[in-house]
Amino acid sequence: MSINRKLKEAGNFTPSEMGLLGRVFEQAKREGDSDASREALASRIIANYMAGITDEAELLALSRQPLGR
């Protein structure tokens, strides 16, 4: 699973935004992750970005953390 499907579901992003989010996803995913884990990761990355986190390093660090509940 790549982040592209989630980006299409989430709304309109510019090519540069899609590039940023794709880079963060590629850096954050781990070998052996399940499709569900990768989908959750993609959702976290997009949610953090939509919440205003636009710095690539900060977005990567926050998106690697599990959601707190």
mmCIF file with all atom_site columns, N, CA and C in Angstrom:
data_model
loop_
_atom_site.group_PDB
_atom_site.id
_atom_site.type_symbol
_atom_site.label_atom_id
_atom_site.label_alt_id
_atom_site.label_comp_id
_atom_site.label_asym_id
_atom_site.label_entity_id
_atom_site.label_seq_id
_atom_site.pdbx_PDB_ins_code
_atom_site.Cartn_x
_atom_site.Cartn_y
_atom_site.Cartn_z
_atom_site.occupancy
_atom_site.B_iso_or_equiv
_atom_site.pdbx_formal_charge
_atom_site.auth_seq_id
_atom_site.auth_comp_id
_atom_site.auth_asym_id
_atom_site.auth_atom_id
_atom_site.pdbx_PDB_model_num
ATOM 1   N N  . MET A 1 1  ? 0.844  -1.179 0.000  1.00 0.00 ? 1  MET A N  1
ATOM 2   C CA . MET A 1 1  ? 0.000  0.000  0.000  1.00 0.00 ? 1  MET A CA 1
ATOM 3   C C  . MET A 1 1  ? 0.879  1.227  0.000  1.00 0.00 ? 1  MET A C  1
ATOM 4   N N  . SER A 1 2  ? 0.589  2.142  -0.895 1.00 0.00 ? 2  SER A N  1
ATOM 5   C CA . SER A 1 2  ? 1.316  3.406  -0.900 1.00 0.00 ? 2  SER A CA 1
ATOM 6   C C  . SER A 1 2  ? 0.413  4.493  -0.345 1.00 0.00 ? 2  SER A C  1
ATOM 7   N N  . ILE A 1 3  ? 0.965  5.645  -0.153 1.00 0.00 ? 3  ILE A N  1
ATOM 8   C CA . ILE A 1 3  ? 0.206  6.753  0.406  1.00 0.00 ? 3  ILE A CA 1
ATOM 9   C C  . ILE A 1 3  ? -0.706 7.401  -0.637 1.00 0.00 ? 3  ILE A C  1
ATOM 10  N N  . ASN A 1 4  ? -0.478 7.135  -1.908 1.00 0.00 ? 4  ASN A N  1
ATOM 11  C CA . ASN A 1 4  ? -1.229 7.813  -2.968 1.00 0.00 ? 4  ASN A CA 1
ATOM 12  C C  . ASN A 1 4  ? -2.733 7.609  -2.868 1.00 0.00 ? 4  ASN A C  1
ATOM 13  N N  . ARG A 1 5  ? -3.170 6.416  -2.543 1.00 0.00 ? 5  ARG A N  1
ATOM 14  C CA . ARG A 1 5  ? -4.611 6.165  -2.421 1.00 0.00 ? 5  ARG A CA 1
ATOM 15  C C  . ARG A 1 5  ? -5.214 7.003  -1.303 1.00 0.00 ? 5  ARG A C  1
ATOM 16  N N  . LYS A 1 6  ? -4.522 7.078  -0.175 1.00 0.00 ? 6  LYS A N  1
ATOM 17  C CA . LYS A 1 6  ? -5.002 7.876  0.953  1.00 0.00 ? 6  LYS A CA 1
ATOM 18  C C  . LYS A 1 6  ? -5.033 9.361  0.597  1.00 0.00 ? 6  LYS A C  1
ATOM 19  N N  . LEU A 1 7  ? -4.049 9.818  -0.177 1.00 0.00 ? 7  LEU A N  1
ATOM 20  C CA . LEU A 1 7  ? -4.031 11.222 -0.583 1.00 0.00 ? 7  LEU A CA 1
ATOM 21  C C  . LEU A 1 7  ? -5.236 11.539 -1.461 1.00 0.00 ? 7  LEU A C  1
ATOM 22  N N  . LYS A 1 8  ? -5.586 10.645 -2.352 1.00 0.00 ? 8  LYS A N  1
ATOM 23  C CA . LYS A 1 8  ? -6.748 10.844 -3.215 1.00 0.00 ? 8  LYS A CA 1
ATOM 24  C C  . LYS A 1 8  ? -8.029 10.856 -2.395 1.00 0.00 ? 8  LYS A C  1
ATOM 25  N N  . GLU A 1 9  ? -8.114 10.000 -1.379 1.00 0.00 ? 9  GLU A N  1
ATOM 26  C CA . GLU A 1 9  ? -9.296 9.946  -0.525 1.00 0.00 ? 9  GLU A CA 1
ATOM 27  C C  . GLU A 1 9  ? -9.418 11.210 0.337  1.00 0.00 ? 9  GLU A C  1
ATOM 28  N N  . ALA A 1 10 ? -8.281 11.753 0.767  1.00 0.00 ? 10 ALA A N  1
ATOM 29  C CA . ALA A 1 10 ? -8.275 12.879 1.704  1.00 0.00 ? 10 ALA A CA 1
ATOM 30  C C  . ALA A 1 10 ? -8.614 14.213 1.048  1.00 0.00 ? 10 ALA A C  1
ATOM 31  N N  . GLY A 1 11 ? -8.367 14.355 -0.226 1.00 0.00 ? 11 GLY A N  1
ATOM 32  C CA . GLY A 1 11 ? -8.681 15.627 -0.871 1.00 0.00 ? 11 GLY A CA 1
ATOM 33  C C  . GLY A 1 11 ? -7.633 16.031 -1.872 1.00 0.00 ? 11 GLY A C  1
ATOM 34  N N  . ASN A 1 12 ? -7.685 17.298 -2.213 1.00 0.00 ? 12 ASN A N  1
ATOM 35  C CA . ASN A 1 12 ? -6.784 17.839 -3.235 1.00 0.00 ? 12 ASN A CA 1
ATOM 36  C C  . ASN A 1 12 ? -5.486 18.311 -2.610 1.00 0.00 ? 12 ASN A C  1
ATOM 37  N N  . PHE A 1 13 ? -4.399 17.778 -3.102 1.00 0.00 ? 13 PHE A N  1
ATOM 38  C CA . PHE A 1 13 ? -3.069 18.196 -2.683 1.00 0.00 ? 13 PHE A CA 1
ATOM 39  C C  . PHE A 1 13 ? -2.295 18.613 -3.924 1.00 0.00 ? 13 PHE A C  1
ATOM 40  N N  . THR A 1 14 ? -1.422 19.584 -3.750 1.00 0.00 ? 14 THR A N  1
ATOM 41  C CA . THR A 1 14 ? -0.582 20.010 -4.865 1.00 0.00 ? 14 THR A CA 1
ATOM 42  C C  . THR A 1 14 ? 0.487  18.942 -5.104 1.00 0.00 ? 14 THR A C  1
ATOM 43  N N  . PRO A 1 15 ? 1.109  18.967 -6.279 1.00 0.00 ? 15 PRO A N  1
ATOM 44  C CA . PRO A 1 15 ? 2.199  18.011 -6.526 1.00 0.00 ? 15 PRO A CA 1
ATOM 45  C C  . PRO A 1 15 ? 3.332  18.122 -5.502 1.00 0.00 ? 15 PRO A C  1
ATOM 46  N N  . SER A 1 16 ? 3.647  19.324 -5.062 1.00 0.00 ? 16 SER A N  1
ATOM 47  C CA . SER A 1 16 ? 4.723  19.463 -4.073 1.00 0.00 ? 16 SER A CA 1
ATOM 48  C C  . SER A 1 16 ? 4.303  18.897 -2.717 1.00 0.00 ? 16 SER A C  1
ATOM 49  N N  . GLU A 1 17 ? 3.035  19.071 -2.340 1.00 0.00 ? 17 GLU A N  1
ATOM 50  C CA . GLU A 1 17 ? 2.547  18.484 -1.092 1.00 0.00 ? 17 GLU A CA 1
ATOM 51  C C  . GLU A 1 17 ? 2.568  16.962 -1.181 1.00 0.00 ? 17 GLU A C  1
ATOM 52  N N  . MET A 1 18 ? 2.148  16.435 -2.316 1.00 0.00 ? 18 MET A N  1
ATOM 53  C CA . MET A 1 18 ? 2.160  14.983 -2.505 1.00 0.00 ? 18 MET A CA 1
ATOM 54  C C  . MET A 1 18 ? 3.583  14.442 -2.449 1.00 0.00 ? 18 MET A C  1
ATOM 55  N N  . GLY A 1 19 ? 4.531  15.197 -2.996 1.00 0.00 ? 19 GLY A N  1
ATOM 56  C CA . GLY A 1 19 ? 5.933  14.793 -2.927 1.00 0.00 ? 19 GLY A CA 1
ATOM 57  C C  . GLY A 1 19 ? 6.432  14.743 -1.498 1.00 0.00 ? 19 GLY A C  1
ATOM 58  N N  . LEU A 1 20 ? 6.119  15.781 -0.729 1.00 0.00 ? 20 LEU A N  1
ATOM 59  C CA . LEU A 1 20 ? 6.522  15.842 0.679  1.00 0.00 ? 20 LEU A CA 1
ATOM 60  C C  . LEU A 1 20 ? 5.926  14.675 1.457  1.00 0.00 ? 20 LEU A C  1
ATOM 61  N N  . LEU A 1 21 ? 4.629  14.467 1.322  1.00 0.00 ? 21 LEU A N  1
ATOM 62  C CA . LEU A 1 21 ? 3.963  13.409 2.070  1.00 0.00 ? 21 LEU A CA 1
ATOM 63  C C  . LEU A 1 21 ? 4.446  12.028 1.638  1.00 0.00 ? 21 LEU A C  1
ATOM 64  N N  . GLY A 1 22 ? 4.717  11.864 0.368  1.00 0.00 ? 22 GLY A N  1
ATOM 65  C CA . GLY A 1 22 ? 5.262  10.599 -0.127 1.00 0.00 ? 22 GLY A CA 1
ATOM 66  C C  . GLY A 1 22 ? 6.650  10.317 0.426  1.00 0.00 ? 22 GLY A C  1
ATOM 67  N N  . ARG A 1 23 ? 7.499  11.354 0.496  1.00 0.00 ? 23 ARG A N  1
ATOM 68  C CA . ARG A 1 23 ? 8.853  11.176 1.062  1.00 0.00 ? 23 ARG A CA 1
ATOM 69  C C  . ARG A 1 23 ? 8.770  10.780 2.532  1.00 0.00 ? 23 ARG A C  1
ATOM 70  N N  . VAL A 1 24 ? 7.902  11.449 3.271  1.00 0.00 ? 24 VAL A N  1
ATOM 71  C CA . VAL A 1 24 ? 7.754  11.137 4.696  1.00 0.00 ? 24 VAL A CA 1
ATOM 72  C C  . VAL A 1 24 ? 7.276  9.698  4.862  1.00 0.00 ? 24 VAL A C  1
ATOM 73  N N  . PHE A 1 25 ? 6.303  9.286  4.053  1.00 0.00 ? 25 PHE A N  1
ATOM 74  C CA . PHE A 1 25 ? 5.793  7.913  4.132  1.00 0.00 ? 25 PHE A CA 1
ATOM 75  C C  . PHE A 1 25 ? 6.900  6.906  3.838  1.00 0.00 ? 25 PHE A C  1
ATOM 76  N N  . GLU A 1 26 ? 7.681  7.143  2.803  1.00 0.00 ? 26 GLU A N  1
ATOM 77  C CA . GLU A 1 26 ? 8.753  6.216  2.430  1.00 0.00 ? 26 GLU A CA 1
ATOM 78  C C  . GLU A 1 26 ? 9.798  6.092  3.540  1.00 0.00 ? 26 GLU A C  1
ATOM 79  N N  . GLN A 1 27 ? 10.069 7.184  4.237  1.00 0.00 ? 27 GLN A N  1
ATOM 80  C CA . GLN A 1 27 ? 11.051 7.157  5.324  1.00 0.00 ? 27 GLN A CA 1
ATOM 81  C C  . GLN A 1 27 ? 10.484 6.505  6.587  1.00 0.00 ? 27 GLN A C  1
ATOM 82  N N  . ALA A 1 28 ? 9.185  6.664  6.803  1.00 0.00 ? 28 ALA A N  1
ATOM 83  C CA . ALA A 1 28 ? 8.573  6.199  8.052  1.00 0.00 ? 28 ALA A CA 1
ATOM 84  C C  . ALA A 1 28 ? 8.169  4.732  8.017  1.00 0.00 ? 28 ALA A C  1
ATOM 85  N N  . LYS A 1 29 ? 7.841  4.208  6.842  1.00 0.00 ? 29 LYS A N  1
ATOM 86  C CA . LYS A 1 29 ? 7.384  2.811  6.786  1.00 0.00 ? 29 LYS A CA 1
ATOM 87  C C  . LYS A 1 29 ? 8.542  1.870  7.095  1.00 0.00 ? 29 LYS A C  1
ATOM 88  N N  . ARG A 1 30 ? 8.171  0.686  7.584  1.00 0.00 ? 30 ARG A N  1
ATOM 89  C CA . ARG A 1 30 ? 9.183  -0.305 7.950  1.00 0.00 ? 30 ARG A CA 1
ATOM 90  C C  . ARG A 1 30 ? 8.956  -1.583 7.160  1.00 0.00 ? 30 ARG A C  1
ATOM 91  N N  . GLU A 1 31 ? 10.034 -2.260 6.898  1.00 0.00 ? 31 GLU A N  1
ATOM 92  C CA . GLU A 1 31 ? 9.963  -3.570 6.231  1.00 0.00 ? 31 GLU A CA 1
ATOM 93  C C  . GLU A 1 31 ? 9.120  -4.503 7.082  1.00 0.00 ? 31 GLU A C  1
ATOM 94  N N  . GLY A 1 32 ? 8.221  -5.197 6.468  1.00 0.00 ? 32 GLY A N  1
ATOM 95  C CA . GLY A 1 32 ? 7.400  -6.162 7.179  1.00 0.00 ? 32 GLY A CA 1
ATOM 96  C C  . GLY A 1 32 ? 6.118  -5.595 7.768  1.00 0.00 ? 32 GLY A C  1
ATOM 97  N N  . ASP A 1 33 ? 5.897  -4.283 7.627  1.00 0.00 ? 33 ASP A N  1
ATOM 98  C CA . ASP A 1 33 ? 4.639  -3.705 8.103  1.00 0.00 ? 33 ASP A CA 1
ATOM 99  C C  . ASP A 1 33 ? 3.472  -4.316 7.338  1.00 0.00 ? 33 ASP A C  1
ATOM 100 N N  . SER A 1 34 ? 2.379  -4.543 8.017  1.00 0.00 ? 34 SER A N  1
ATOM 101 C CA . SER A 1 34 ? 1.170  -5.043 7.356  1.00 0.00 ? 34 SER A CA 1
ATOM 102 C C  . SER A 1 34 ? 0.531  -3.906 6.564  1.00 0.00 ? 34 SER A C  1
ATOM 103 N N  . ASP A 1 35 ? -0.368 -4.267 5.670  1.00 0.00 ? 35 ASP A N  1
ATOM 104 C CA . ASP A 1 35 ? -1.096 -3.256 4.913  1.00 0.00 ? 35 ASP A CA 1
ATOM 105 C C  . ASP A 1 35 ? -1.870 -2.332 5.851  1.00 0.00 ? 35 ASP A C  1
ATOM 106 N N  . ALA A 1 36 ? -2.438 -2.900 6.900  1.00 0.00 ? 36 ALA A N  1
ATOM 107 C CA . ALA A 1 36 ? -3.189 -2.090 7.862  1.00 0.00 ? 36 ALA A CA 1
ATOM 108 C C  . ALA A 1 36 ? -2.282 -1.098 8.578  1.00 0.00 ? 36 ALA A C  1
ATOM 109 N N  . SER A 1 37 ? -1.079 -1.525 8.925  1.00 0.00 ? 37 SER A N  1
ATOM 110 C CA . SER A 1 37 ? -0.125 -0.629 9.581  1.00 0.00 ? 37 SER A CA 1
ATOM 111 C C  . SER A 1 37 ? 0.297  0.496  8.654  1.00 0.00 ? 37 SER A C  1
ATOM 112 N N  . ARG A 1 38 ? 0.524  0.162  7.396  1.00 0.00 ? 38 ARG A N  1
ATOM 113 C CA . ARG A 1 38 ? 0.912  1.192  6.424  1.00 0.00 ? 38 ARG A CA 1
ATOM 114 C C  . ARG A 1 38 ? -0.232 2.156  6.145  1.00 0.00 ? 38 ARG A C  1
ATOM 115 N N  . GLU A 1 39 ? -1.434 1.638  6.127  1.00 0.00 ? 39 GLU A N  1
ATOM 116 C CA . GLU A 1 39 ? -2.588 2.507  5.927  1.00 0.00 ? 39 GLU A CA 1
ATOM 117 C C  . GLU A 1 39 ? -2.748 3.467  7.110  1.00 0.00 ? 39 GLU A C  1
ATOM 118 N N  . ALA A 1 40 ? -2.566 2.961  8.319  1.00 0.00 ? 40 ALA A N  1
ATOM 119 C CA . ALA A 1 40 ? -2.644 3.805  9.513  1.00 0.00 ? 40 ALA A CA 1
ATOM 120 C C  . ALA A 1 40 ? -1.534 4.852  9.499  1.00 0.00 ? 40 ALA A C  1
ATOM 121 N N  . LEU A 1 41 ? -0.342 4.463  9.079  1.00 0.00 ? 41 LEU A N  1
ATOM 122 C CA . LEU A 1 41 ? 0.772  5.404  8.973  1.00 0.00 ? 41 LEU A CA 1
ATOM 123 C C  . LEU A 1 41 ? 0.445  6.507  7.977  1.00 0.00 ? 41 LEU A C  1
ATOM 124 N N  . ALA A 1 42 ? -0.060 6.140  6.820  1.00 0.00 ? 42 ALA A N  1
ATOM 125 C CA . ALA A 1 42 ? -0.428 7.135  5.804  1.00 0.00 ? 42 ALA A CA 1
ATOM 126 C C  . ALA A 1 42 ? -1.475 8.097  6.361  1.00 0.00 ? 42 ALA A C  1
ATOM 127 N N  . SER A 1 43 ? -2.441 7.571  7.080  1.00 0.00 ? 43 SER A N  1
ATOM 128 C CA . SER A 1 43 ? -3.485 8.416  7.679  1.00 0.00 ? 43 SER A CA 1
ATOM 129 C C  . SER A 1 43 ? -2.902 9.380  8.701  1.00 0.00 ? 43 SER A C  1
ATOM 130 N N  . ARG A 1 44 ? -1.960 8.901  9.524  1.00 0.00 ? 44 ARG A N  1
ATOM 131 C CA . ARG A 1 44 ? -1.322 9.779  10.521 1.00 0.00 ? 44 ARG A CA 1
ATOM 132 C C  . ARG A 1 44 ? -0.538 10.887 9.840  1.00 0.00 ? 44 ARG A C  1
ATOM 133 N N  . ILE A 1 45 ? 0.201  10.549 8.793  1.00 0.00 ? 45 ILE A N  1
ATOM 134 C CA . ILE A 1 45 ? 0.991  11.549 8.085  1.00 0.00 ? 45 ILE A CA 1
ATOM 135 C C  . ILE A 1 45 ? 0.080  12.632 7.521  1.00 0.00 ? 45 ILE A C  1
ATOM 136 N N  . ILE A 1 46 ? -0.988 12.214 6.860  1.00 0.00 ? 46 ILE A N  1
ATOM 137 C CA . ILE A 1 46 ? -1.917 13.172 6.263  1.00 0.00 ? 46 ILE A CA 1
ATOM 138 C C  . ILE A 1 46 ? -2.596 14.009 7.348  1.00 0.00 ? 46 ILE A C  1
ATOM 139 N N  . ALA A 1 47 ? -3.031 13.385 8.421  1.00 0.00 ? 47 ALA A N  1
ATOM 140 C CA . ALA A 1 47 ? -3.692 14.114 9.513  1.00 0.00 ? 47 ALA A CA 1
ATOM 141 C C  . ALA A 1 47 ? -2.753 15.133 10.143 1.00 0.00 ? 47 ALA A C  1
ATOM 142 N N  . ASN A 1 48 ? -1.509 14.736 10.383 1.00 0.00 ? 48 ASN A N  1
ATOM 143 C CA . ASN A 1 48 ? -0.546 15.679 10.964 1.00 0.00 ? 48 ASN A CA 1
ATOM 144 C C  . ASN A 1 48 ? -0.298 16.852 10.018 1.00 0.00 ? 48 ASN A C  1
ATOM 145 N N  . TYR A 1 49 ? -0.197 16.560 8.720  1.00 0.00 ? 49 TYR A N  1
ATOM 146 C CA . TYR A 1 49 ? 0.009  17.622 7.743  1.00 0.00 ? 49 TYR A CA 1
ATOM 147 C C  . TYR A 1 49 ? -1.189 18.569 7.721  1.00 0.00 ? 49 TYR A C  1
ATOM 148 N N  . MET A 1 50 ? -2.374 18.012 7.710  1.00 0.00 ? 50 MET A N  1
ATOM 149 C CA . MET A 1 50 ? -3.587 18.832 7.679  1.00 0.00 ? 50 MET A CA 1
ATOM 150 C C  . MET A 1 50 ? -3.773 19.622 8.975  1.00 0.00 ? 50 MET A C  1
ATOM 151 N N  . ALA A 1 51 ? -3.142 19.161 10.058 1.00 0.00 ? 51 ALA A N  1
ATOM 152 C CA . ALA A 1 51 ? -3.186 19.883 11.330 1.00 0.00 ? 51 ALA A CA 1
ATOM 153 C C  . ALA A 1 51 ? -2.160 21.012 11.382 1.00 0.00 ? 51 ALA A C  1
ATOM 154 N N  . GLY A 1 52 ? -1.373 21.152 10.315 1.00 0.00 ? 52 GLY A N  1
ATOM 155 C CA . GLY A 1 52 ? -0.450 22.277 10.244 1.00 0.00 ? 52 GLY A CA 1
ATOM 156 C C  . GLY A 1 52 ? 1.016  21.930 10.357 1.00 0.00 ? 52 GLY A C  1
ATOM 157 N N  . ILE A 1 53 ? 1.357  20.672 10.486 1.00 0.00 ? 53 ILE A N  1
ATOM 158 C CA . ILE A 1 53 ? 2.766  20.259 10.564 1.00 0.00 ? 53 ILE A CA 1
ATOM 159 C C  . ILE A 1 53 ? 3.283  20.161 9.127  1.00 0.00 ? 53 ILE A C  1
ATOM 160 N N  . THR A 1 54 ? 4.080  21.123 8.704  1.00 0.00 ? 54 THR A N  1
ATOM 161 C CA . THR A 1 54 ? 4.560  21.147 7.327  1.00 0.00 ? 54 THR A CA 1
ATOM 162 C C  . THR A 1 54 ? 6.063  20.935 7.197  1.00 0.00 ? 54 THR A C  1
ATOM 163 N N  . ASP A 1 55 ? 6.776  20.962 8.313  1.00 0.00 ? 55 ASP A N  1
ATOM 164 C CA . ASP A 1 55 ? 8.214  20.695 8.280  1.00 0.00 ? 55 ASP A CA 1
ATOM 165 C C  . ASP A 1 55 ? 8.434  19.198 8.113  1.00 0.00 ? 55 ASP A C  1
ATOM 166 N N  . GLU A 1 56 ? 9.238  18.814 7.128  1.00 0.00 ? 56 GLU A N  1
ATOM 167 C CA . GLU A 1 56 ? 9.410  17.396 6.810  1.00 0.00 ? 56 GLU A CA 1
ATOM 168 C C  . GLU A 1 56 ? 9.939  16.588 7.984  1.00 0.00 ? 56 GLU A C  1
ATOM 169 N N  . ALA A 1 57 ? 10.961 17.084 8.669  1.00 0.00 ? 57 ALA A N  1
ATOM 170 C CA . ALA A 1 57 ? 11.556 16.347 9.790  1.00 0.00 ? 57 ALA A CA 1
ATOM 171 C C  . ALA A 1 57 ? 10.561 16.212 10.946 1.00 0.00 ? 57 ALA A C  1
ATOM 172 N N  . GLU A 1 58 ? 9.846  17.276 11.231 1.00 0.00 ? 58 GLU A N  1
ATOM 173 C CA . GLU A 1 58 ? 8.867  17.237 12.313 1.00 0.00 ? 58 GLU A CA 1
ATOM 174 C C  . GLU A 1 58 ? 7.698  16.309 11.956 1.00 0.00 ? 58 GLU A C  1
ATOM 175 N N  . LEU A 1 59 ? 7.265  16.372 10.717 1.00 0.00 ? 59 LEU A N  1
ATOM 176 C CA . LEU A 1 59 ? 6.189  15.507 10.252 1.00 0.00 ? 59 LEU A CA 1
ATOM 177 C C  . LEU A 1 59 ? 6.590  14.038 10.353 1.00 0.00 ? 59 LEU A C  1
ATOM 178 N N  . LEU A 1 60 ? 7.825  13.745 9.989  1.00 0.00 ? 60 LEU A N  1
ATOM 179 C CA . LEU A 1 60 ? 8.337  12.377 10.077 1.00 0.00 ? 60 LEU A CA 1
ATOM 180 C C  . LEU A 1 60 ? 8.367  11.905 11.538 1.00 0.00 ? 60 LEU A C  1
ATOM 181 N N  . ALA A 1 61 ? 8.905  12.733 12.413 1.00 0.00 ? 61 ALA A N  1
ATOM 182 C CA . ALA A 1 61 ? 9.016  12.352 13.826 1.00 0.00 ? 61 ALA A CA 1
ATOM 183 C C  . ALA A 1 61 ? 7.641  12.132 14.456 1.00 0.00 ? 61 ALA A C  1
ATOM 184 N N  . LEU A 1 62 ? 6.706  13.028 14.211 1.00 0.00 ? 62 LEU A N  1
ATOM 185 C CA . LEU A 1 62 ? 5.369  12.905 14.802 1.00 0.00 ? 62 LEU A CA 1
ATOM 186 C C  . LEU A 1 62 ? 4.595  11.733 14.219 1.00 0.00 ? 62 LEU A C  1
ATOM 187 N N  . SER A 1 63 ? 4.769  11.485 12.955 1.00 0.00 ? 63 SER A N  1
ATOM 188 C CA . SER A 1 63 ? 4.008  10.424 12.297 1.00 0.00 ? 63 SER A CA 1
ATOM 189 C C  . SER A 1 63 ? 4.493  9.038  12.677 1.00 0.00 ? 63 SER A C  1
ATOM 190 N N  . ARG A 1 64 ? 5.706  8.923  13.150 1.00 0.00 ? 64 ARG A N  1
ATOM 191 C CA . ARG A 1 64 ? 6.219  7.625  13.622 1.00 0.00 ? 64 ARG A CA 1
ATOM 192 C C  . ARG A 1 64 ? 5.650  7.247  14.982 1.00 0.00 ? 64 ARG A C  1
ATOM 193 N N  . GLN A 1 65 ? 5.137  8.226  15.704 1.00 0.00 ? 65 GLN A N  1
ATOM 194 C CA . GLN A 1 65 ? 4.587  7.966  17.039 1.00 0.00 ? 65 GLN A CA 1
ATOM 195 C C  . GLN A 1 65 ? 3.179  7.406  16.904 1.00 0.00 ? 65 GLN A C  1
ATOM 196 N N  . PRO A 1 66 ? 2.833  6.439  17.748 1.00 0.00 ? 66 PRO A N  1
ATOM 197 C CA . PRO A 1 66 ? 1.469  5.926  17.710 1.00 0.00 ? 66 PRO A CA 1
ATOM 198 C C  . PRO A 1 66 ? 0.483  6.979  18.218 1.00 0.00 ? 66 PRO A C  1
ATOM 199 N N  . LEU A 1 67 ? -0.746 6.862  17.786 1.00 0.00 ? 67 LEU A N  1
ATOM 200 C CA . LEU A 1 67 ? -1.769 7.791  18.241 1.00 0.00 ? 67 LEU A CA 1
ATOM 201 C C  . LEU A 1 67 ? -2.052 7.543  19.715 1.00 0.00 ? 67 LEU A C  1
ATOM 202 N N  . GLY A 1 68 ? -2.142 8.607  20.479 1.00 0.00 ? 68 GLY A N  1
ATOM 203 C CA . GLY A 1 68 ? -2.471 8.497  21.883 1.00 0.00 ? 68 GLY A CA 1
ATOM 204 C C  . GLY A 1 68 ? -3.982 8.522  22.071 1.00 0.00 ? 68 GLY A C  1
ATOM 205 N N  . ARG A 1 69 ? -4.467 7.676  22.917 1.00 0.00 ? 69 ARG A N  1
ATOM 206 C CA . ARG A 1 69 ? -5.918 7.637  23.170 1.00 0.00 ? 69 ARG A CA 1
ATOM 207 C C  . ARG A 1 69 ? -6.169 7.570  24.636 1.00 0.00 ? 69 ARG A C  1
#
